[in-house]
PDB file of C-alpha atoms in Angstrom:
ATOM      1  CA  MET Q  10      37.472  95.866   0.089  1.00  0.00           C
ATOM      2  CA  THR Q  11      38.626  97.053   3.536  1.00  0.00           C
ATOM      3  CA  SER Q  12      39.637 100.474   2.169  1.00  0.00           C
ATOM      4  CA  LEU Q  13      36.228 100.843   0.498  1.00  0.00           C
ATOM      5  CA  LEU Q  14      34.228 100.268   3.659  1.00  0.00           C
ATOM      6  CA  PRO Q  15      32.493 103.258   5.254  1.00  0.00           C
ATOM      7  CA  ASP Q  16      33.122 104.213   8.859  1.00  0.00           C
ATOM      8  CA  LEU Q  17      31.104 101.673  10.859  1.00  0.00           C
ATOM      9  CA  ARG Q  18      32.216 102.682  14.339  1.00  0.00           C
ATOM     10  CA  GLY Q  19      28.910 104.403  15.046  1.00  0.00           C
ATOM     11  CA  ARG Q  20      25.343 104.163  13.788  1.00  0.00           C
ATOM     12  CA  ALA Q  21      24.629 106.217  10.661  1.00  0.00           C
ATOM     13  CA  GLU Q  22      21.204 107.302  11.870  1.00  0.00           C
ATOM     14  CA  HIS Q  23      21.078 110.127   9.320  1.00  0.00           C
ATOM     15  CA  LEU Q  24      20.881 107.742   6.360  1.00  0.00           C
ATOM     16  CA  ALA Q  25      17.446 107.388   4.803  1.00  0.00           C
ATOM     17  CA  GLU Q  26      16.420 104.216   2.995  1.00  0.00           C
ATOM     18  CA  LEU Q  27      15.003 104.667  -0.486  1.00  0.00           C
ATOM     19  CA  MET Q  28      11.990 102.433   0.075  1.00  0.00           C
ATOM     20  CA  ASP Q  29      10.881 104.573   3.035  1.00  0.00           C
ATOM     21  CA  ASP Q  30      10.317 107.528   0.690  1.00  0.00           C
ATOM     22  CA  PRO Q  31       6.561 107.709  -0.019  1.00  0.00           C
ATOM     23  CA  ASP Q  32       7.419 109.021  -3.492  1.00  0.00           C
ATOM     24  CA  CYS Q  33       9.916 106.296  -4.416  1.00  0.00           C
ATOM     25  CA  ASP Q  34       9.634 104.415  -7.722  1.00  0.00           C
ATOM     26  CA  PRO Q  35       6.690 102.023  -7.187  1.00  0.00           C
ATOM     27  CA  GLU Q  36       8.034  99.422  -9.615  1.00  0.00           C
ATOM     28  CA  ALA Q  37      11.436  99.355  -7.894  1.00  0.00           C
ATOM     29  CA  LEU Q  38       9.624  99.027  -4.573  1.00  0.00           C
ATOM     30  CA  ARG Q  39       7.572  96.102  -5.898  1.00  0.00           C
ATOM     31  CA  ARG Q  40      10.746  94.373  -7.077  1.00  0.00           C
ATOM     32  CA  THR Q  41      12.286  94.999  -3.655  1.00  0.00           C
ATOM     33  CA  TYR Q  42       9.405  93.305  -1.867  1.00  0.00           C
ATOM     34  CA  ALA Q  43       9.547  90.474  -4.404  1.00  0.00           C
ATOM     35  CA  VAL Q  44      13.217  89.682  -3.693  1.00  0.00           C
ATOM     36  CA  PHE Q  45      12.891  89.898   0.113  1.00  0.00           C
ATOM     37  CA  PRO Q  46      12.104  86.162   0.497  1.00  0.00           C
ATOM     38  CA  LEU Q  47      15.458  85.313  -1.090  1.00  0.00           C
ATOM     39  CA  VAL Q  48      17.498  87.922   0.775  1.00  0.00           C
ATOM     40  CA  ASN Q  49      15.873  87.350   4.167  1.00  0.00           C
ATOM     41  CA  GLY Q  50      16.115  83.608   3.688  1.00  0.00           C
ATOM     42  CA  LEU Q  51      19.874  83.949   3.311  1.00  0.00           C
ATOM     43  CA  VAL Q  52      20.698  86.556   5.947  1.00  0.00           C
ATOM     44  CA  ALA Q  53      17.889  87.013   8.469  1.00  0.00           C
ATOM     45  CA  GLY Q  54      18.263  83.747  10.384  1.00  0.00           C
ATOM     46  CA  TRP Q  55      14.564  83.166  11.038  1.00  0.00           C
ATOM     47  CA  ARG Q  56      14.776  79.415  10.523  1.00  0.00           C
ATOM     48  CA  ARG Q  57      17.082  79.326  13.560  1.00  0.00           C
ATOM     49  CA  ALA Q  58      14.750  81.628  15.483  1.00  0.00           C
ATOM     50  CA  TRP Q  59      11.830  79.348  14.631  1.00  0.00           C
ATOM     51  CA  THR Q  60      13.661  76.254  15.830  1.00  0.00           C
ATOM     52  CA  GLU Q  61      15.165  77.748  18.975  1.00  0.00           C
ATOM     53  CA  ARG Q  62      12.552  80.153  20.274  1.00  0.00           C
ATOM     54  CA  LEU Q  63       9.250  80.038  18.431  1.00  0.00           C
ATOM     55  CA  ARG Q  64       8.471  76.391  17.701  1.00  0.00           C
ATOM     56  CA  PRO Q  65       8.642  75.356  21.402  1.00  0.00           C
ATOM     57  CA  LEU Q  66       5.857  77.882  22.113  1.00  0.00           C
ATOM     58  CA  VAL Q  67       3.510  76.827  19.319  1.00  0.00           C
ATOM     59  CA  ALA Q  68       0.592  74.593  20.227  1.00  0.00           C
ATOM     60  CA  SER Q  69       0.167  71.211  18.556  1.00  0.00           C
ATOM     61  CA  SER Q  70      -3.564  71.166  19.305  1.00  0.00           C
ATOM     62  CA  ASP Q  71      -6.417  72.461  17.169  1.00  0.00           C
ATOM     63  CA  ALA Q  72      -6.369  75.789  19.031  1.00  0.00           C
ATOM     64  CA  PRO Q  73      -3.679  77.773  17.212  1.00  0.00           C
ATOM     65  CA  THR Q  74      -0.961  79.803  18.831  1.00  0.00           C
ATOM     66  CA  THR Q  75      -1.273  83.418  17.690  1.00  0.00           C
ATOM     67  CA  LEU Q  76       1.741  85.335  16.367  1.00  0.00           C
ATOM     68  CA  LEU Q  77       1.953  88.989  15.383  1.00  0.00           C
ATOM     69  CA  ASP Q  78       4.503  90.138  12.793  1.00  0.00           C
ATOM     70  CA  LEU Q  79       5.020  93.884  13.253  1.00  0.00           C
ATOM     71  CA  GLY Q  80       6.169  95.920  10.261  1.00  0.00           C
ATOM     72  CA  SER Q  81       5.680  92.881   8.070  1.00  0.00           C
ATOM     73  CA  GLY Q  82       6.552  94.563   4.752  1.00  0.00           C
ATOM     74  CA  GLY Q  83       5.870  92.239   1.845  1.00  0.00           C
ATOM     75  CA  GLY Q  84       4.793  89.457   4.225  1.00  0.00           C
ATOM     76  CA  ASP Q  85       7.600  86.985   3.463  1.00  0.00           C
ATOM     77  CA  LEU Q  86       8.392  86.266   7.133  1.00  0.00           C
ATOM     78  CA  ALA Q  87       4.727  85.745   8.002  1.00  0.00           C
ATOM     79  CA  ARG Q  88       4.325  83.275   5.157  1.00  0.00           C
ATOM     80  CA  ALA Q  89       7.534  81.436   6.074  1.00  0.00           C
ATOM     81  CA  LEU Q  90       6.482  81.028   9.711  1.00  0.00           C
ATOM     82  CA  ALA Q  91       3.060  79.718   8.676  1.00  0.00           C
ATOM     83  CA  ARG Q  92       4.700  77.288   6.249  1.00  0.00           C
ATOM     84  CA  TRP Q  93       7.185  75.962   8.827  1.00  0.00           C
ATOM     85  CA  ALA Q  94       4.444  75.468  11.398  1.00  0.00           C
ATOM     86  CA  GLU Q  95       2.312  73.585   8.896  1.00  0.00           C
ATOM     87  CA  ARG Q  96       5.228  71.319   7.966  1.00  0.00           C
ATOM     88  CA  ASP Q  97       5.850  70.601  11.642  1.00  0.00           C
ATOM     89  CA  GLY Q  98       2.184  69.771  12.215  1.00  0.00           C
ATOM     90  CA  LEU Q  99       1.685  72.748  14.543  1.00  0.00           C
ATOM     91  CA  ALA Q 100      -1.268  75.111  14.808  1.00  0.00           C
ATOM     92  CA  LEU Q 101      -0.109  78.693  14.255  1.00  0.00           C
ATOM     93  CA  HIS Q 102      -2.081  81.726  13.127  1.00  0.00           C
ATOM     94  CA  VAL Q 103      -0.014  84.707  11.952  1.00  0.00           C
ATOM     95  CA  THR Q 104      -1.276  88.274  11.815  1.00  0.00           C
ATOM     96  CA  ALA Q 105       1.014  90.411   9.640  1.00  0.00           C
ATOM     97  CA  VAL Q 106       0.593  94.159  10.110  1.00  0.00           C
ATOM     98  CA  ASP Q 107       2.206  97.129   8.419  1.00  0.00           C
ATOM     99  CA  PRO Q 108       0.973 100.727   8.415  1.00  0.00           C
ATOM    100  CA  ASP Q 109       2.392 101.333   4.914  1.00  0.00           C
ATOM    101  CA  GLU Q 110      -0.350 100.969   2.311  1.00  0.00           C
ATOM    102  CA  ARG Q 111       2.165  99.918  -0.352  1.00  0.00           C
ATOM    103  CA  ALA Q 112       3.487  97.049   1.770  1.00  0.00           C
ATOM    104  CA  HIS Q 113      -0.018  95.975   2.748  1.00  0.00           C
ATOM    105  CA  ASP Q 114      -1.200  95.919  -0.868  1.00  0.00           C
ATOM    106  CA  PHE Q 115       1.797  93.832  -1.978  1.00  0.00           C
ATOM    107  CA  ALA Q 116       1.413  91.331   0.858  1.00  0.00           C
ATOM    108  CA  SER Q 117      -2.359  91.039   0.532  1.00  0.00           C
ATOM    109  CA  ALA Q 118      -1.971  90.013  -3.109  1.00  0.00           C
ATOM    110  CA  ARG Q 119      -0.067  86.917  -1.894  1.00  0.00           C
ATOM    111  CA  PRO Q 120      -2.497  85.072   0.385  1.00  0.00           C
ATOM    112  CA  ARG Q 121      -1.300  82.148   2.454  1.00  0.00           C
ATOM    113  CA  ARG Q 122      -3.246  79.749   4.651  1.00  0.00           C
ATOM    114  CA  GLY Q 123      -2.769  80.710   8.304  1.00  0.00           C
ATOM    115  CA  VAL Q 124      -1.833  84.350   7.601  1.00  0.00           C
ATOM    116  CA  ASP Q 125      -3.959  87.482   7.873  1.00  0.00           C
ATOM    117  CA  TYR Q 126      -2.646  90.791   6.527  1.00  0.00           C
ATOM    118  CA  ARG Q 127      -3.766  94.040   8.105  1.00  0.00           C
ATOM    119  CA  ARG Q 128      -2.832  97.666   7.581  1.00  0.00           C
ATOM    120  CA  ALA Q 129      -2.162  98.747  11.156  1.00  0.00           C
ATOM    121  CA  SER Q 130       0.496  99.850  13.622  1.00  0.00           C
ATOM    122  CA  SER Q 131       1.361  98.435  17.030  1.00  0.00           C
ATOM    123  CA  ALA Q 132      -0.380 101.440  18.603  1.00  0.00           C
ATOM    124  CA  ASP Q 133      -3.583 100.613  16.703  1.00  0.00           C
ATOM    125  CA  LEU Q 134      -3.577  97.085  18.107  1.00  0.00           C
ATOM    126  CA  VAL Q 135      -2.914  98.252  21.663  1.00  0.00           C
ATOM    127  CA  ALA Q 136      -5.754 100.763  21.376  1.00  0.00           C
ATOM    128  CA  ALA Q 137      -8.045  97.937  20.237  1.00  0.00           C
ATOM    129  CA  GLY Q 138      -7.063  95.816  23.260  1.00  0.00           C
ATOM    130  CA  GLU Q 139      -5.634  92.997  21.156  1.00  0.00           C
ATOM    131  CA  THR Q 140      -3.042  90.510  22.405  1.00  0.00           C
ATOM    132  CA  PHE Q 141      -1.062  87.661  20.838  1.00  0.00           C
ATOM    133  CA  ASP Q 142       0.969  84.777  22.191  1.00  0.00           C
ATOM    134  CA  VAL Q 143       4.101  85.931  20.358  1.00  0.00           C
ATOM    135  CA  VAL Q 144       5.172  89.227  18.790  1.00  0.00           C
ATOM    136  CA  VAL Q 145       8.053  89.377  16.301  1.00  0.00           C
ATOM    137  CA  SER Q 146       9.605  91.832  13.893  1.00  0.00           C
ATOM    138  CA  ASN Q 147      12.325  91.626  11.276  1.00  0.00           C
ATOM    139  CA  HIS Q 148      14.568  94.571  10.350  1.00  0.00           C
ATOM    140  CA  VAL Q 149      12.278  97.089  12.037  1.00  0.00           C
ATOM    141  CA  LEU Q 150      14.393  98.371  14.939  1.00  0.00           C
ATOM    142  CA  HIS Q 151      16.996 100.148  12.821  1.00  0.00           C
ATOM    143  CA  HIS Q 152      14.279 102.165  11.070  1.00  0.00           C
ATOM    144  CA  LEU Q 153      13.053 103.722  14.317  1.00  0.00           C
ATOM    145  CA  ASP Q 154      14.202 106.847  16.105  1.00  0.00           C
ATOM    146  CA  ASP Q 155      14.428 106.810  19.893  1.00  0.00           C
ATOM    147  CA  ALA Q 156      10.817 107.819  20.497  1.00  0.00           C
ATOM    148  CA  ALA Q 157       9.389 105.377  17.964  1.00  0.00           C
ATOM    149  CA  ARG Q 158      11.546 102.520  19.265  1.00  0.00           C
ATOM    150  CA  THR Q 159      10.458 103.175  22.837  1.00  0.00           C
ATOM    151  CA  ALA Q 160       6.821 103.203  21.749  1.00  0.00           C
ATOM    152  CA  VAL Q 161       7.063  99.961  19.740  1.00  0.00           C
ATOM    153  CA  LEU Q 162       8.787  98.125  22.594  1.00  0.00           C
ATOM    154  CA  SER Q 163       6.227  99.401  25.084  1.00  0.00           C
ATOM    155  CA  ASP Q 164       3.450  98.283  22.736  1.00  0.00           C
ATOM    156  CA  SER Q 165       5.158  94.879  22.378  1.00  0.00           C
ATOM    157  CA  GLU Q 166       4.969  94.353  26.139  1.00  0.00           C
ATOM    158  CA  ARG Q 167       1.232  94.989  26.019  1.00  0.00           C
ATOM    159  CA  LEU Q 168       0.643  92.853  22.939  1.00  0.00           C
ATOM    160  CA  ALA Q 169       2.759  89.761  23.751  1.00  0.00           C
ATOM    161  CA  ARG Q 170       1.419  87.221  26.230  1.00  0.00           C
ATOM    162  CA  ARG Q 171       4.459  84.904  26.056  1.00  0.00           C
ATOM    163  CA  LEU Q 172       7.331  86.342  24.018  1.00  0.00           C
ATOM    164  CA  ALA Q 173       8.398  89.372  21.999  1.00  0.00           C
ATOM    165  CA  LEU Q 174      11.370  88.894  19.673  1.00  0.00           C
ATOM    166  CA  HIS Q 175      12.667  91.727  17.515  1.00  0.00           C
ATOM    167  CA  SER Q 176      15.444  90.562  15.186  1.00  0.00           C
ATOM    168  CA  ASP Q 177      17.747  92.902  13.314  1.00  0.00           C
ATOM    169  CA  ILE Q 178      21.142  93.164  11.669  1.00  0.00           C
ATOM    170  CA  ARG Q 179      24.243  93.266  13.876  1.00  0.00           C
ATOM    171  CA  ARG Q 180      26.469  95.978  12.406  1.00  0.00           C
ATOM    172  CA  SER Q 181      29.994  94.882  11.520  1.00  0.00           C
ATOM    173  CA  ARG Q 182      32.591  95.245   8.785  1.00  0.00           C
ATOM    174  CA  ALA Q 183      32.092  91.587   7.898  1.00  0.00           C
ATOM    175  CA  ALA Q 184      28.340  92.031   7.494  1.00  0.00           C
ATOM    176  CA  TYR Q 185      28.792  95.081   5.283  1.00  0.00           C
ATOM    177  CA  ALA Q 186      31.461  93.501   3.087  1.00  0.00           C
ATOM    178  CA  ALA Q 187      29.564  90.235   2.668  1.00  0.00           C
ATOM    179  CA  TYR Q 188      26.319  91.994   1.761  1.00  0.00           C
ATOM    180  CA  ALA Q 189      28.061  94.400  -0.621  1.00  0.00           C
ATOM    181  CA  VAL Q 190      29.565  91.509  -2.568  1.00  0.00           C
ATOM    182  CA  GLY Q 191      26.603  89.132  -2.330  1.00  0.00           C
ATOM    183  CA  THR Q 192      24.054  91.616  -3.650  1.00  0.00           C
ATOM    184  CA  LEU Q 193      26.055  92.859  -6.640  1.00  0.00           C
ATOM    185  CA  PRO Q 194      23.798  90.889  -9.039  1.00  0.00           C
ATOM    186  CA  LEU Q 195      20.812  92.822  -7.633  1.00  0.00           C
ATOM    187  CA  ALA Q 196      22.337  96.275  -8.097  1.00  0.00           C
ATOM    188  CA  GLY Q 197      20.082  98.589 -10.056  1.00  0.00           C
ATOM    189  CA  SER Q 198      17.075  96.262 -10.242  1.00  0.00           C
ATOM    190  CA  SER Q 199      15.559  97.195  -6.877  1.00  0.00           C
ATOM    191  CA  PHE Q 200      16.338  98.978  -3.613  1.00  0.00           C
ATOM    192  CA  VAL Q 201      17.688  95.810  -2.023  1.00  0.00           C
ATOM    193  CA  ARG Q 202      21.396  96.543  -2.360  1.00  0.00           C
ATOM    194  CA  VAL Q 203      21.402 100.263  -1.566  1.00  0.00           C
ATOM    195  CA  ASP Q 204      18.903 100.010   1.270  1.00  0.00           C
ATOM    196  CA  GLY Q 205      20.507  96.871   2.664  1.00  0.00           C
ATOM    197  CA  LEU Q 206      23.878  98.572   2.953  1.00  0.00           C
ATOM    198  CA  ARG Q 207      22.245 101.606   4.526  1.00  0.00           C
ATOM    199  CA  SER Q 208      20.391  99.301   6.921  1.00  0.00           C
ATOM    200  CA  ILE Q 209      23.664  97.782   8.072  1.00  0.00           C
ATOM    201  CA  ARG Q 210      25.095 101.233   8.702  1.00  0.00           C
ATOM    202  CA  ARG Q 211      21.975 102.191  10.690  1.00  0.00           C
ATOM    203  CA  SER Q 212      21.867  98.945  12.654  1.00  0.00           C
ATOM    204  CA  TRP Q 213      22.996  98.136  16.180  1.00  0.00           C
ATOM    205  CA  ARG Q 214      25.908  96.483  17.863  1.00  0.00           C
ATOM    206  CA  VAL Q 215      25.091  94.460  20.957  1.00  0.00           C
ATOM    207  CA  ASP Q 216      26.543  96.942  23.445  1.00  0.00           C
ATOM    208  CA  GLU Q 217      24.743  99.852  21.778  1.00  0.00           C
ATOM    209  CA  LEU Q 218      21.374  98.156  21.909  1.00  0.00           C
ATOM    210  CA  ARG Q 219      21.888  97.045  25.491  1.00  0.00           C
ATOM    211  CA  ALA Q 220      22.575 100.641  26.452  1.00  0.00           C
ATOM    212  CA  VAL Q 221      19.110 101.753  25.292  1.00  0.00           C
ATOM    213  CA  ALA Q 222      17.052  98.599  25.928  1.00  0.00           C
ATOM    214  CA  PRO Q 223      14.225  99.028  28.450  1.00  0.00           C
ATOM    215  CA  PRO Q 224      14.269  97.055  31.717  1.00  0.00           C
ATOM    216  CA  ARG Q 225      13.777  93.282  31.355  1.00  0.00           C
ATOM    217  CA  TRP Q 226      14.582  93.287  27.646  1.00  0.00           C
ATOM    218  CA  ARG Q 227      17.466  90.971  26.717  1.00  0.00           C
ATOM    219  CA  VAL Q 228      19.932  91.661  23.903  1.00  0.00           C
ATOM    220  CA  LEU Q 229      21.586  88.628  22.310  1.00  0.00           C
ATOM    221  CA  ALA Q 230      24.095  88.239  19.516  1.00  0.00           C
ATOM    222  CA  ARG Q 231      22.963  85.462  17.202  1.00  0.00           C
ATOM    223  CA  PRO Q 232      24.319  84.049  13.949  1.00  0.00           C
ATOM    224  CA  PRO Q 233      24.439  85.004  11.161  1.00  0.00           C
ATOM    225  CA  MET Q 234      25.381  88.579  12.142  1.00  0.00           C
ATOM    226  CA  ARG Q 235      22.102  89.086  13.971  1.00  0.00           C
ATOM    227  CA  VAL Q 236      21.013  90.799  17.159  1.00  0.00           C
ATOM    228  CA  TRP Q 237      17.856  89.769  19.020  1.00  0.00           C
ATOM    229  CA  LEU Q 238      15.962  91.985  21.446  1.00  0.00           C
ATOM    230  CA  THR Q 239      13.621  89.776  23.484  1.00  0.00           C
ATOM    231  CA  TRP Q 240      11.087  90.190  26.277  1.00  0.00           C
ATOM    232  CA  GLU Q 241       9.007  87.725  28.232  1.00  0.00           C
ATOM    233  CA  PRO Q 242       6.417  88.358  30.951  1.00  0.00           C
ATOM    234  CA  LEU Q 243       7.620  87.238  34.363  1.00  0.00           C
ATOM    235  CA  ARG Q 244       5.337  84.204  34.417  1.00  0.00           C
ATOM    236  CA  ALA Q 245       6.526  82.983  31.011  1.00  0.00           C
ATOM    237  CA  SER Q 246      10.185  83.505  31.866  1.00  0.00           C
ATOM    238  CA  SER Q 247       9.882  81.143  34.830  1.00  0.00           C
ATOM    239  CA  GLU Q 248       8.339  78.338  32.775  1.00  0.00           C
ATOM    240  CA  PRO Q 249      10.414  75.528  31.210  1.00  0.00           C
ATOM    241  CA  GLY Q 250      12.186  76.988  28.206  1.00  0.00           C
ATOM    242  CA  GLY Q 251      11.866  80.527  29.572  1.00  0.00           C
ATOM    243  CA  VAL Q 252      14.631  83.005  30.253  1.00  0.00           C
ATOM    244  CA  ALA Q 253      15.882  81.368  33.430  1.00  0.00           C
ATOM    245  CA  GLY Q 254      16.296  78.000  31.784  1.00  0.00           C
ATOM    246  CA  ARG Q 255      18.115  79.378  28.739  1.00  0.00           C
ATOM    247  CA  ALA Q 256      20.337  82.072  30.203  1.00  0.00           C
ATOM    248  CA  ALA Q 257      23.497  80.019  30.500  1.00  0.00           C
ATOM    249  CA  ALA Q 258      23.187  78.571  27.003  1.00  0.00           C
ATOM    250  CA  GLU Q 259      22.528  81.990  25.437  1.00  0.00           C
ATOM    251  CA  ILE Q 260      25.462  83.609  27.199  1.00  0.00           C
ATOM    252  CA  ALA Q 261      27.713  80.757  26.102  1.00  0.00           C
ATOM    253  CA  SER Q 262      26.603  81.180  22.487  1.00  0.00           C
TER     254      SER Q 262
END
């Protein structure tokens, strides 16, 4: 397997993912969205993110905490977060936005209590003056060029009242090899295997992301093979459970 691995020393920013092509096979795209809950459930680590970072911020009262899922794709993360909050007896309202009409149509056909789907970008929400307690994204950063990434992170600072957390793949030989083997049964039925491997090659290592992160954004390596880019307003970071109170534990991890 080692000899079959591509060169992963640098980001392969030139690679395009098949599902990003507006003219891609719509049935293969639908199957890709349909299998995302399984794949993300295994590799994306959002259950850990919910337990460690999100659940402590969610209100237990009748007034729900508001969470924005940027680039929500087929909506599987939004639905999972709403489900976990409901099981924990917490009041959470999730707004899942994606500017891609195909993603919005797929997600909207799968309604879930506590989730609203909207076709919109982060810039649209900023222009409308909207804010949310928490802003998250999954596997969005590696899709963005420098200008788009800067814009989304700037928008996140305007949209998030308490926390922004962008989670993505942490590029490594182990991540590539494990995904290549684990998704063999899915080869040919959707874009999941091809695009997933391209995503890993486009994704960030911790030092690379730190080098381009804006001021006051924190880059953390998290299991399994994840990298988190997080931001908190100064007031929130000084509260119990904020950046100051977690710094030592995060560095140790």
